[in-house]
XYZ file of C-alpha atoms in Angstrom:
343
model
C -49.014 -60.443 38.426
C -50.162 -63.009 40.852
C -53.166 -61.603 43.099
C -54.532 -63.600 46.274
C -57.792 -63.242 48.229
C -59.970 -64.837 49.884
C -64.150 -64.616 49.973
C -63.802 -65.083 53.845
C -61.909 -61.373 53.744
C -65.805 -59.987 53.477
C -66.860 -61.888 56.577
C -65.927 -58.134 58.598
C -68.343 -55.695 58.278
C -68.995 -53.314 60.907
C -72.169 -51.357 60.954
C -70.765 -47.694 61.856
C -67.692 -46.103 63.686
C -66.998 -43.305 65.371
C -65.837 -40.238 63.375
C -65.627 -36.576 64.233
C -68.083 -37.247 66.903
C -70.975 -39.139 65.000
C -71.037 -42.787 64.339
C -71.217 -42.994 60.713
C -71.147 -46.016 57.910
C -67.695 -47.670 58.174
C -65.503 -46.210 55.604
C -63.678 -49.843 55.914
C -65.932 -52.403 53.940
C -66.271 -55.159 51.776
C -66.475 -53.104 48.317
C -63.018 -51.934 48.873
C -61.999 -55.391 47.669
C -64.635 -55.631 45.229
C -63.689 -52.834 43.381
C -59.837 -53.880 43.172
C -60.975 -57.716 42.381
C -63.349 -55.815 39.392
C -60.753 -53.951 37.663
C -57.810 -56.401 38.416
C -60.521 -58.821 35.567
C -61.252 -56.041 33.830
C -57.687 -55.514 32.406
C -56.529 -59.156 33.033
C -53.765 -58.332 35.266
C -53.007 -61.899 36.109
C -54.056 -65.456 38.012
C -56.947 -64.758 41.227
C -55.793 -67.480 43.511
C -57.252 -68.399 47.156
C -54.473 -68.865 49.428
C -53.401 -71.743 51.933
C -53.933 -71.371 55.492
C -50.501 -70.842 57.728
C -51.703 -71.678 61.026
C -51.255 -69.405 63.513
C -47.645 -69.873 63.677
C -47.221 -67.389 61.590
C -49.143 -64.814 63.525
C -48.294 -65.592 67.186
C -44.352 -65.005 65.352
C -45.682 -61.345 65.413
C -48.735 -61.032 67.849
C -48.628 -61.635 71.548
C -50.487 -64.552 72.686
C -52.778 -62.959 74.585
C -53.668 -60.581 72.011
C -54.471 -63.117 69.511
C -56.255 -65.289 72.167
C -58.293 -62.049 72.802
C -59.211 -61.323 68.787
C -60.417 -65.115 68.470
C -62.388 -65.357 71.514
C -63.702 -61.244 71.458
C -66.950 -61.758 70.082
C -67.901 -65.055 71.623
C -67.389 -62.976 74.483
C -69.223 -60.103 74.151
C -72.610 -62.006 72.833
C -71.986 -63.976 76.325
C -72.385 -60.670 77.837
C -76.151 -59.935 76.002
C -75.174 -57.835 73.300
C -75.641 -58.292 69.190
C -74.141 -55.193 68.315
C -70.377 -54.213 67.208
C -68.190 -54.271 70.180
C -66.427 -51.217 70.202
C -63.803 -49.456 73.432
C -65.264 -46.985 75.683
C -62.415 -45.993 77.879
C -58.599 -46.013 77.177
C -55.551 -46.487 79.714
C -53.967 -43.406 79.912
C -50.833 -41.604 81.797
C -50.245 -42.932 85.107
C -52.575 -45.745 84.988
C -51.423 -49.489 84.518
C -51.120 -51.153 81.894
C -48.946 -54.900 83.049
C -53.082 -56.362 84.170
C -55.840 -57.568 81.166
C -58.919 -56.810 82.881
C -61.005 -59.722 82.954
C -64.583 -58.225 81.851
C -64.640 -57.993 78.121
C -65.630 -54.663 78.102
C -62.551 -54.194 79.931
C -60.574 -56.523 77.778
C -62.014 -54.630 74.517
C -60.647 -51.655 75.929
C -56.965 -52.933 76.909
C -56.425 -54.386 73.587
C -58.398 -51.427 71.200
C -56.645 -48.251 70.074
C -59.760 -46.509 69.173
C -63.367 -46.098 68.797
C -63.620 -46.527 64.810
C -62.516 -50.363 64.803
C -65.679 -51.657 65.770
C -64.989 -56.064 66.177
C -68.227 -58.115 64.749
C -68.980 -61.527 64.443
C -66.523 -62.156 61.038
C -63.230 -59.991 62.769
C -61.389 -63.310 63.242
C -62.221 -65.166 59.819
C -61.412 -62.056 57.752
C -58.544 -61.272 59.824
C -56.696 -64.307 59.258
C -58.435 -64.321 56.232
C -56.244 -61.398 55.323
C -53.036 -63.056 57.289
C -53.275 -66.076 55.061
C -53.397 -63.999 51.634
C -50.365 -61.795 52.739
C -48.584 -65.044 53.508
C -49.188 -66.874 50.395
C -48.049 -63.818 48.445
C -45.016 -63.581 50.266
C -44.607 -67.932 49.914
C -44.830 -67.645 45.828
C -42.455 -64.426 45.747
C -39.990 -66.628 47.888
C -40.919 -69.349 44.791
C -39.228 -66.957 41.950
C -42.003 -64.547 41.457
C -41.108 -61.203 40.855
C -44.039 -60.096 42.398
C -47.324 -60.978 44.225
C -50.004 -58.776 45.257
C -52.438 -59.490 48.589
C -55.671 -58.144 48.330
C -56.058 -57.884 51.723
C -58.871 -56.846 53.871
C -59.139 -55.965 56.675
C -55.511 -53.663 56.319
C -53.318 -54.321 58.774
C -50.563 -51.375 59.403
C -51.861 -50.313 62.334
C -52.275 -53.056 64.675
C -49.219 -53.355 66.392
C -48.057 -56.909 68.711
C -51.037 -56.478 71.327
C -53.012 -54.041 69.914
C -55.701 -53.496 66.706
C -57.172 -49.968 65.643
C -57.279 -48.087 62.600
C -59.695 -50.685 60.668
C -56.378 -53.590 61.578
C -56.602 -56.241 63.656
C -53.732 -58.432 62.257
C -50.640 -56.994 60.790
C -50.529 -58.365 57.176
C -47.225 -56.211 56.340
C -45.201 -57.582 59.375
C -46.510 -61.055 59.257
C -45.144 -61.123 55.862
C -42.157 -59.547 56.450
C -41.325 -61.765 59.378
C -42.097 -65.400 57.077
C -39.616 -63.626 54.826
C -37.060 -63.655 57.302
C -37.949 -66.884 58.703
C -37.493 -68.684 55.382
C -34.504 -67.221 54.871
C -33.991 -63.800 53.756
C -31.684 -61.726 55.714
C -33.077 -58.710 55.405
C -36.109 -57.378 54.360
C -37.718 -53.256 53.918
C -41.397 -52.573 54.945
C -42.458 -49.468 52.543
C -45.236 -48.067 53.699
C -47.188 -45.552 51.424
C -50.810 -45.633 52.856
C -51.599 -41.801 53.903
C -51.458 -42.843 57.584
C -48.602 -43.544 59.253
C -47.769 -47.451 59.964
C -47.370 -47.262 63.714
C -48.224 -51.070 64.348
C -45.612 -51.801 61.786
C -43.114 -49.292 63.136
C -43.241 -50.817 66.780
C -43.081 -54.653 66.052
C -40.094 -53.990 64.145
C -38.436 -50.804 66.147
C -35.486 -52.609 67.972
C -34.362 -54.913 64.847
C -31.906 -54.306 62.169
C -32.969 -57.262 59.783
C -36.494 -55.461 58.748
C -36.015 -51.619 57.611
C -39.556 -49.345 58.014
C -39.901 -46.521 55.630
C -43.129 -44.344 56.152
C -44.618 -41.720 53.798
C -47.487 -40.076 55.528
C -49.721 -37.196 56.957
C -47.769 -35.307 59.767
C -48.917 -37.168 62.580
C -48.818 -33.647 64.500
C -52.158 -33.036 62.921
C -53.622 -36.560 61.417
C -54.137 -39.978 62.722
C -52.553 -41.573 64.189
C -51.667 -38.332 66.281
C -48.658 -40.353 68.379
C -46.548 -41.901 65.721
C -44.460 -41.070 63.006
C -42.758 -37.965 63.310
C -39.120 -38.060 61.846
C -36.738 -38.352 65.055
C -38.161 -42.024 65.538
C -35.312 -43.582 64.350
C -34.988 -47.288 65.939
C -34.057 -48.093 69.175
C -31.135 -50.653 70.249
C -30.062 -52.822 67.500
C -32.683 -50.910 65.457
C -31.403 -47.502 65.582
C -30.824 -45.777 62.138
C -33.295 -48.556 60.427
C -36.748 -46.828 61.249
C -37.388 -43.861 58.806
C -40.617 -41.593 58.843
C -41.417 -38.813 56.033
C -44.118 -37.214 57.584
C -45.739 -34.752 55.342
C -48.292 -31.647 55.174
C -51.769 -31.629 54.145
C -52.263 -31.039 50.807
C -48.806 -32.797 49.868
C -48.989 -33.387 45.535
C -47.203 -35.256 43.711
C -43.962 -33.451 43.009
C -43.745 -32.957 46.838
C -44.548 -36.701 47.895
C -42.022 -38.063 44.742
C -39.358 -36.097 46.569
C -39.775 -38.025 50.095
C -40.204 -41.256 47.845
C -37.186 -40.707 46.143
C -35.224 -40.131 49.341
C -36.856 -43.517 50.839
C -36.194 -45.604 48.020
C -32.687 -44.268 48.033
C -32.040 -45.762 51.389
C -33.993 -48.954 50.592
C -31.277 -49.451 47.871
C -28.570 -48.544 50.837
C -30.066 -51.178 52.730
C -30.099 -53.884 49.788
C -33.125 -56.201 50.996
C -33.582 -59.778 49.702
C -37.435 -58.644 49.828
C -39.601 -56.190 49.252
C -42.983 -55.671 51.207
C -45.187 -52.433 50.197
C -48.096 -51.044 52.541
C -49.997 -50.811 49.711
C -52.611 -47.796 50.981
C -53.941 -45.636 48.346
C -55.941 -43.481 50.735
C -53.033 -40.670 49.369
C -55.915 -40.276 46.219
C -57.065 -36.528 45.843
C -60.799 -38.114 46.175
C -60.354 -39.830 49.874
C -63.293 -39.191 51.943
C -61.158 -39.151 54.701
C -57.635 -38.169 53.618
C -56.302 -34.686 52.809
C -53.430 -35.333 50.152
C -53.732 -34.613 46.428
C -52.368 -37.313 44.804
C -54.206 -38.285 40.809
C -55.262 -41.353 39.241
C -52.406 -40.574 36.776
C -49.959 -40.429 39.643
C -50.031 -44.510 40.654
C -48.281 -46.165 37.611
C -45.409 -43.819 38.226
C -45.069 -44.904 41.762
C -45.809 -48.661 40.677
C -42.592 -48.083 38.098
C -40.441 -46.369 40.939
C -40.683 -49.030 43.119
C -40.127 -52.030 39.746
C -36.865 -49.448 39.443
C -35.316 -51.302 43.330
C -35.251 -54.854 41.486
C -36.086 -56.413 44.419
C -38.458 -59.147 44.688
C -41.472 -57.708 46.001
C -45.023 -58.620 47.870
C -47.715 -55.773 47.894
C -49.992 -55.693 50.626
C -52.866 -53.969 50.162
C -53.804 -51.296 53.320
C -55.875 -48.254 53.217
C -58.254 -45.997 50.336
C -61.753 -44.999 50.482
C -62.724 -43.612 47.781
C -64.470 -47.039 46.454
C -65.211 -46.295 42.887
C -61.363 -45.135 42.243
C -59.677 -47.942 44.685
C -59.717 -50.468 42.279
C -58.064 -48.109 38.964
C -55.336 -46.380 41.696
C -54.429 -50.203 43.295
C -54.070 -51.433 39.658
C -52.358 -48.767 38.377
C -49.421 -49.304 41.129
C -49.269 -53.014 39.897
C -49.378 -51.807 36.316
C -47.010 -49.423 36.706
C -44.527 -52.271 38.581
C -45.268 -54.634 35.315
C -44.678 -52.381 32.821
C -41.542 -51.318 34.007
């Protein structure tokens, strides 16, 4: 299988975020990759190729203007304002308050645009970021080519940041920038799978109102895990999009027989749906080992999903999302592609 990176995804790496009340190490680095890139050589999956740069055509297709404008221009502005250190929100519009003005102070700006306080921006965001963008795009270019399959090693992840807003270690949403060159070049429809352990809110909402891209989400009840405000199983799609949105939120502690049951449901209406192309959230923060995930998933456990998914025959591009547990990203990542080969 086809893998693309780039060295410019390591140009983000935040010092520490805030999590359960400390600012700790960010769980979000560059080893992630490292780790995948090491075993994907290791068992000699397939070509490592650097991809092309898009533009930002491609992103503004997804992002608002003023959001991206904001991400390439964030850290230039914050060192303007004295500071050397991550920028990172300190207040968040709430109920009530409004939400149609950017503020024009950065701090301000940081805070209008941010989701959170454990997405910290640094002086890299913007390479890596479209970094990231440009891998997810070149996958999805050579699967529109004939491949049967391409797999972006992406970093940062992207599910979370939605049109005009980044959190949740995203800042560009790899997923939906893929899905929508898909559909630009051509295919009619098109199913976003997401199977990171977090729910893909950024996906869901760029994508809520349409009926040409389908969202399926497997993920921790959002009633008592991050993202806290997305995902629950009555969001169905609004407008032309109604019926086309489709959340499995499930319980801590969720193994494998009980997450293969939602699976098997969601790939059951992704075969209802018949897409010309495949994209997969590929998060494997589901691993019984996550530092900061509460699902039981094994090692084992990935090839099986990596043949489920080979069993839709649809042309596919795997985008790679969430997973902390370093030393085990790289065997569970490659075991989903392995799985998808062998199949």
């Amino acid at each position: 299988m086809l893998t693309v990176y780039s060295e410019d995804c390591r140009a983000h790496h935040g010092r520490a975020e805030l999590n359960e009340g400390q600012l700790v190490p960010c769980f979000e680095n560059p080893s992630r990759t490292d780790m995948v890139l090491d075993r994907l050589r290791a068992v000699d999956l397939g070509e490592i190729v650097a991809p092309r740069d898009f533009g930002e055509g491609p992103l503004r297709a997804v992002h608002d203007d003023g959001f991206v404008d904001f991400l390439k221009t964030c850290w230039a502005d914050w060192t303007a304002a004295g500071r050397d250190w991550d920028a990172i929100p300190f207040t968040f519009g709430k109920r009530g308050m409004r939400n149609d003005r950017v503020p024009q102070d950065i701090d301000g700006r940081i805070s209008f645009y941010g989701m959170d306080a454990g997405t910290p921006i640094t002086a890299g965001t913007w390479t890596a970021a479209t970094a990231a963008a440009n891998c997810a795009l070149t996958a999805t270019e050579q699967v529109a080519g004939g491949l049967r399959a391409a797999f972006a090693a992406c970093r940062p992840p992207g599910h979370h940041a939605a049109a005009d807003y980044y959190g949740g270690y995203c800042f560009l949403n790899n997923a939906a920038i893929a899905a929508q060159a898909a559909r630009t070049n051509g295919a009619q429809r098109v199913s976003i799978l997401d199977v990171d352990y977090h729910h893909g809110n950024g996906t869901q909402t760029i994508f809520y109102d349409r009926d040409d891209v389908q969202f399926l989400s497997l993920h921790a009840d959002p009633t008592v895990e991050y993202p806290y405000f997305l995902g629950h199983a009555d969001e169905t799609g609004a407008g032309a999009g109604e019926g086309f949105n489709h959340n499995f939120p499930l319980p801590w502690g969720t193994d494998w027989a009980r997450y293969e049951e939602a699976l098997t449901e969601a790939l059951r209406r992704i075969r209802g749906y018949r897409p010309d192309v495949l994209v997969v959230s590929l998060g494997l923060d589901t691993f019984e080992n996550d530092p900061i995930s509460k699902f039981r998933l094994s090692s084992d456990r990935y090839p099986q999903l990596g043949a489920l998914l080979a069993g839709l025959k649809v042309p596919t591009v795997f985008v790679l999302e969430g997973g902390y547990a370093v030393e085990a990203l790289g065997t569970n990542a490659v075991g989903v592609l392995q799985g998808f080969e062998d199949a």
